[in-house]
mmCIF file of N, CA and C in Angstrom:
data_model
loop_
_atom_site.group_PDB
_atom_site.id
_atom_site.type_symbol
_atom_site.label_atom_id
_atom_site.label_comp_id
_atom_site.label_asym_id
_atom_site.label_seq_id
_atom_site.Cartn_x
_atom_site.Cartn_y
_atom_site.Cartn_z
ATOM 1 N N UNK A 1 -42.813 30.354 -187.670
ATOM 2 C CA UNK A 1 -41.622 30.386 -188.496
ATOM 3 C C UNK A 1 -41.723 29.138 -189.605
ATOM 4 N N UNK A 2 -41.470 29.265 -190.677
ATOM 5 C CA UNK A 2 -41.507 28.422 -191.752
ATOM 6 C C UNK A 2 -40.050 28.000 -192.235
ATOM 7 N N UNK A 3 -39.799 26.677 -192.145
ATOM 8 C CA UNK A 3 -38.653 25.892 -192.651
ATOM 9 C C UNK A 3 -38.743 25.064 -193.517
ATOM 10 N N UNK A 4 -37.622 24.923 -194.418
ATOM 11 C CA UNK A 4 -37.460 23.960 -195.475
ATOM 12 C C UNK A 4 -36.593 22.897 -194.873
ATOM 13 N N UNK A 5 -37.070 21.590 -195.061
ATOM 14 C CA UNK A 5 -36.257 20.414 -194.545
ATOM 15 C C UNK A 5 -36.065 19.261 -195.527
ATOM 16 N N UNK A 6 -35.043 18.593 -195.440
ATOM 17 C CA UNK A 6 -34.681 17.572 -196.331
ATOM 18 C C UNK A 6 -34.560 16.198 -195.516
ATOM 19 N N UNK A 7 -35.391 15.206 -195.556
ATOM 20 C CA UNK A 7 -35.494 14.259 -194.582
ATOM 21 C C UNK A 7 -34.719 12.966 -195.178
ATOM 22 N N UNK A 8 -34.080 12.179 -194.185
ATOM 23 C CA UNK A 8 -33.326 10.954 -194.618
ATOM 24 C C UNK A 8 -34.025 9.959 -193.605
ATOM 25 N N UNK A 9 -34.459 8.972 -194.084
ATOM 26 C CA UNK A 9 -35.417 8.022 -193.454
ATOM 27 C C UNK A 9 -34.457 6.689 -193.078
ATOM 28 N N UNK A 10 -34.883 5.869 -192.243
ATOM 29 C CA UNK A 10 -34.211 4.678 -191.752
ATOM 30 C C UNK A 10 -32.833 4.690 -191.063
ATOM 31 N N UNK A 11 -32.742 5.948 -190.345
ATOM 32 C CA UNK A 11 -31.487 6.179 -189.922
ATOM 33 C C UNK A 11 -31.369 5.507 -188.495
ATOM 34 N N UNK A 12 -30.291 5.550 -187.741
ATOM 35 C CA UNK A 12 -30.066 4.915 -186.530
ATOM 36 C C UNK A 12 -30.579 5.650 -185.416
ATOM 37 N N UNK A 13 -30.666 6.971 -185.534
ATOM 38 C CA UNK A 13 -31.287 8.015 -184.386
ATOM 39 C C UNK A 13 -31.744 9.209 -184.955
ATOM 40 N N UNK A 14 -32.709 9.773 -184.378
ATOM 41 C CA UNK A 14 -33.252 11.044 -184.819
ATOM 42 C C UNK A 14 -32.171 12.214 -184.525
ATOM 43 N N UNK A 15 -32.039 13.041 -185.779
ATOM 44 C CA UNK A 15 -31.070 14.134 -185.445
ATOM 45 C C UNK A 15 -31.572 15.511 -186.413
ATOM 46 N N UNK A 16 -31.088 16.541 -186.127
ATOM 47 C CA UNK A 16 -31.427 17.784 -186.789
ATOM 48 C C UNK A 16 -30.065 18.379 -186.926
ATOM 49 N N UNK A 17 -29.864 18.764 -188.356
ATOM 50 C CA UNK A 17 -28.539 19.630 -188.666
ATOM 51 C C UNK A 17 -29.107 20.707 -189.584
ATOM 52 N N UNK A 18 -28.527 21.730 -189.376
ATOM 53 C CA UNK A 18 -28.976 23.157 -190.147
ATOM 54 C C UNK A 18 -27.814 23.358 -191.132
ATOM 55 N N UNK A 19 -28.151 23.323 -192.426
ATOM 56 C CA UNK A 19 -27.045 23.718 -193.452
ATOM 57 C C UNK A 19 -27.589 24.799 -194.325
ATOM 58 N N UNK A 20 -27.092 25.869 -194.293
ATOM 59 C CA UNK A 20 -27.624 27.050 -195.156
ATOM 60 C C UNK A 20 -29.151 27.370 -194.812
ATOM 61 N N UNK A 21 -30.054 27.386 -195.692
ATOM 62 C CA UNK A 21 -31.628 27.552 -195.498
ATOM 63 C C UNK A 21 -32.207 26.458 -195.178
ATOM 64 N N UNK A 22 -31.655 25.043 -195.365
ATOM 65 C CA UNK A 22 -32.316 23.836 -195.405
ATOM 66 C C UNK A 22 -31.744 23.164 -194.012
ATOM 67 N N UNK A 23 -32.946 22.540 -193.357
ATOM 68 C CA UNK A 23 -32.500 21.555 -192.180
ATOM 69 C C UNK A 23 -32.405 20.128 -192.715
ATOM 70 N N UNK A 24 -31.570 19.523 -192.352
ATOM 71 C CA UNK A 24 -31.495 18.088 -192.662
ATOM 72 C C UNK A 24 -31.981 17.285 -191.377
ATOM 73 N N UNK A 25 -32.954 16.480 -191.620
ATOM 74 C CA UNK A 25 -33.552 15.782 -190.542
ATOM 75 C C UNK A 25 -33.631 14.290 -190.713
ATOM 76 N N UNK A 26 -32.968 13.411 -189.819
ATOM 77 C CA UNK A 26 -32.684 12.277 -189.897
ATOM 78 C C UNK A 26 -33.774 11.428 -188.961
ATOM 79 N N UNK A 27 -34.489 10.580 -189.510
ATOM 80 C CA UNK A 27 -35.403 9.994 -188.821
ATOM 81 C C UNK A 27 -35.304 8.291 -188.721
ATOM 82 N N UNK A 28 -35.764 7.730 -187.634
ATOM 83 C CA UNK A 28 -35.433 6.195 -187.727
ATOM 84 C C UNK A 28 -36.657 5.412 -188.344
ATOM 85 N N UNK A 29 -37.866 6.185 -188.603
ATOM 86 C CA UNK A 29 -38.953 5.553 -189.241
ATOM 87 C C UNK A 29 -38.730 5.205 -190.748
ATOM 88 N N UNK A 30 -39.523 4.280 -191.216
ATOM 89 C CA UNK A 30 -39.357 4.052 -192.722
ATOM 90 C C UNK A 30 -40.497 5.074 -193.328
ATOM 91 N N UNK A 31 -40.192 5.246 -194.710
ATOM 92 C CA UNK A 31 -41.156 6.249 -195.360
ATOM 93 C C UNK A 31 -42.405 5.571 -195.811
ATOM 94 N N UNK A 32 -42.920 4.774 -195.088
ATOM 95 C CA UNK A 32 -44.130 3.954 -195.361
ATOM 96 C C UNK A 32 -45.272 4.339 -194.360
ATOM 97 N N UNK A 33 -46.510 4.401 -195.034
ATOM 98 C CA UNK A 33 -47.750 4.655 -194.399
ATOM 99 C C UNK A 33 -47.545 5.805 -193.403
ATOM 100 N N UNK A 34 -46.929 6.679 -193.737
ATOM 101 C CA UNK A 34 -46.886 8.123 -192.985
ATOM 102 C C UNK A 34 -46.129 8.127 -191.756
ATOM 103 N N UNK A 35 -45.177 6.970 -191.615
ATOM 104 C CA UNK A 35 -44.500 6.872 -190.394
ATOM 105 C C UNK A 35 -43.410 7.979 -190.118
ATOM 106 N N UNK A 36 -42.598 8.293 -191.272
ATOM 107 C CA UNK A 36 -41.594 9.351 -191.170
ATOM 108 C C UNK A 36 -42.055 10.511 -190.864
ATOM 109 N N UNK A 37 -43.363 11.124 -191.572
ATOM 110 C CA UNK A 37 -43.915 12.156 -191.221
ATOM 111 C C UNK A 37 -44.417 12.453 -189.778
ATOM 112 N N UNK A 38 -44.985 11.357 -189.161
ATOM 113 C CA UNK A 38 -45.425 11.335 -187.753
ATOM 114 C C UNK A 38 -44.341 11.587 -186.882
ATOM 115 N N UNK A 39 -43.175 10.889 -187.204
ATOM 116 C CA UNK A 39 -42.076 11.103 -186.181
ATOM 117 C C UNK A 39 -41.365 12.503 -186.360
ATOM 118 N N UNK A 40 -41.396 13.061 -187.578
ATOM 119 C CA UNK A 40 -40.975 14.406 -187.737
ATOM 120 C C UNK A 40 -41.808 15.550 -186.881
ATOM 121 N N UNK A 41 -43.021 15.560 -186.920
ATOM 122 C CA UNK A 41 -43.874 16.184 -186.272
ATOM 123 C C UNK A 41 -43.836 16.094 -184.829
ATOM 124 N N UNK A 42 -43.752 14.840 -184.403
ATOM 125 C CA UNK A 42 -43.732 14.410 -182.925
ATOM 126 C C UNK A 42 -42.490 14.955 -182.472
ATOM 127 N N UNK A 43 -41.281 14.911 -183.017
ATOM 128 C CA UNK A 43 -40.225 15.315 -182.469
ATOM 129 C C UNK A 43 -40.019 16.709 -182.510
ATOM 130 N N UNK A 44 -40.261 17.411 -183.563
ATOM 131 C CA UNK A 44 -40.268 18.810 -183.754
ATOM 132 C C UNK A 44 -41.190 19.540 -182.731
ATOM 133 N N UNK A 45 -42.479 18.965 -182.580
ATOM 134 C CA UNK A 45 -43.259 19.523 -181.482
ATOM 135 C C UNK A 45 -42.772 19.290 -180.195
ATOM 136 N N UNK A 46 -42.062 18.310 -179.780
ATOM 137 C CA UNK A 46 -41.399 18.215 -178.349
ATOM 138 C C UNK A 46 -40.360 19.351 -178.209
ATOM 139 N N UNK A 47 -39.755 19.828 -179.300
ATOM 140 C CA UNK A 47 -38.545 20.772 -179.117
ATOM 141 C C UNK A 47 -39.212 22.009 -179.174
ATOM 142 N N UNK A 48 -40.011 22.330 -180.273
ATOM 143 C CA UNK A 48 -40.389 23.787 -180.417
ATOM 144 C C UNK A 48 -41.986 24.170 -180.236
ATOM 145 N N UNK A 49 -42.782 23.065 -179.695
ATOM 146 C CA UNK A 49 -43.962 23.422 -179.233
ATOM 147 C C UNK A 49 -45.196 22.866 -180.296
ATOM 148 N N UNK A 50 -45.230 23.492 -181.486
ATOM 149 C CA UNK A 50 -46.145 22.924 -182.277
ATOM 150 C C UNK A 50 -45.394 22.961 -183.559
ATOM 151 N N UNK A 51 -45.942 21.888 -184.543
ATOM 152 C CA UNK A 51 -45.393 21.780 -186.050
ATOM 153 C C UNK A 51 -46.412 21.072 -186.785
ATOM 154 N N UNK A 52 -46.306 21.528 -187.955
ATOM 155 C CA UNK A 52 -47.164 20.825 -189.026
ATOM 156 C C UNK A 52 -46.517 21.042 -190.608
ATOM 157 N N UNK A 53 -46.781 19.875 -191.336
ATOM 158 C CA UNK A 53 -46.215 19.765 -192.612
ATOM 159 C C UNK A 53 -47.221 20.753 -193.557
ATOM 160 N N UNK A 54 -46.487 21.757 -194.081
ATOM 161 C CA UNK A 54 -47.193 22.641 -195.207
ATOM 162 C C UNK A 54 -47.282 22.038 -196.616
ATOM 163 N N UNK A 55 -46.191 21.465 -196.881
ATOM 164 C CA UNK A 55 -46.136 20.721 -198.055
ATOM 165 C C UNK A 55 -45.087 19.728 -198.067
ATOM 166 N N UNK A 56 -45.177 18.842 -199.090
ATOM 167 C CA UNK A 56 -44.246 17.749 -199.335
ATOM 168 C C UNK A 56 -44.607 16.345 -198.582
ATOM 169 N N UNK A 57 -45.726 16.053 -198.410
ATOM 170 C CA UNK A 57 -46.136 14.966 -197.608
ATOM 171 C C UNK A 57 -45.425 13.760 -198.138
ATOM 172 N N UNK A 58 -45.390 13.616 -199.502
ATOM 173 C CA UNK A 58 -44.919 12.237 -200.156
ATOM 174 C C UNK A 58 -43.442 12.562 -200.591
ATOM 175 N N UNK A 59 -42.697 13.629 -200.170
ATOM 176 C CA UNK A 59 -41.365 13.856 -200.770
ATOM 177 C C UNK A 59 -40.431 13.971 -199.576
ATOM 178 N N UNK A 60 -39.010 13.846 -200.014
ATOM 179 C CA UNK A 60 -38.145 14.018 -198.805
ATOM 180 C C UNK A 60 -37.701 15.425 -198.617
ATOM 181 N N UNK A 61 -38.470 16.404 -199.541
ATOM 182 C CA UNK A 61 -38.133 17.756 -199.180
ATOM 183 C C UNK A 61 -39.534 18.327 -198.660
ATOM 184 N N UNK A 62 -39.617 18.881 -197.529
ATOM 185 C CA UNK A 62 -40.940 19.280 -197.037
ATOM 186 C C UNK A 62 -40.774 20.845 -196.492
ATOM 187 N N UNK A 63 -41.826 21.551 -196.357
ATOM 188 C CA UNK A 63 -41.815 22.742 -195.838
ATOM 189 C C UNK A 63 -42.713 22.652 -194.597
ATOM 190 N N UNK A 64 -42.174 23.020 -193.374
ATOM 191 C CA UNK A 64 -42.764 22.739 -192.056
ATOM 192 C C UNK A 64 -42.964 24.163 -191.337
ATOM 193 N N UNK A 65 -44.179 24.169 -190.848
ATOM 194 C CA UNK A 65 -44.312 25.358 -189.998
ATOM 195 C C UNK A 65 -44.237 25.270 -188.611
ATOM 196 N N UNK A 66 -43.405 25.980 -187.803
ATOM 197 C CA UNK A 66 -43.331 25.725 -186.445
ATOM 198 C C UNK A 66 -43.755 26.934 -185.608
ATOM 199 N N UNK A 67 -44.879 26.684 -184.660
ATOM 200 C CA UNK A 67 -45.257 27.681 -183.852
ATOM 201 C C UNK A 67 -44.737 27.339 -182.259
ATOM 202 N N UNK A 68 -44.124 28.429 -181.857
ATOM 203 C CA UNK A 68 -43.884 28.301 -180.298
ATOM 204 C C UNK A 68 -44.962 28.403 -179.461
ATOM 205 N N UNK A 69 -45.313 27.588 -178.586
ATOM 206 C CA UNK A 69 -46.243 27.831 -177.575
ATOM 207 C C UNK A 69 -45.832 28.523 -176.378
ATOM 208 N N UNK A 70 -46.799 29.456 -175.970
ATOM 209 C CA UNK A 70 -46.349 30.194 -174.641
ATOM 210 C C UNK A 70 -46.885 29.554 -173.453
#
């Protein structure tokens, strides 16, 4: 499954909210040295199985691919 996300960094807690076709993801990590991207992948992988960033590595708008593991 491919999803479009918008990221908010430096938040108090990790959260996911779905609005229309865009998921709003709040992360606690700063947008430095790939820390926010690592947190996004780590948390989405815990919930959905496997996740990777398809595009938007240096942007707050990203395209993520999620694969459910069986």
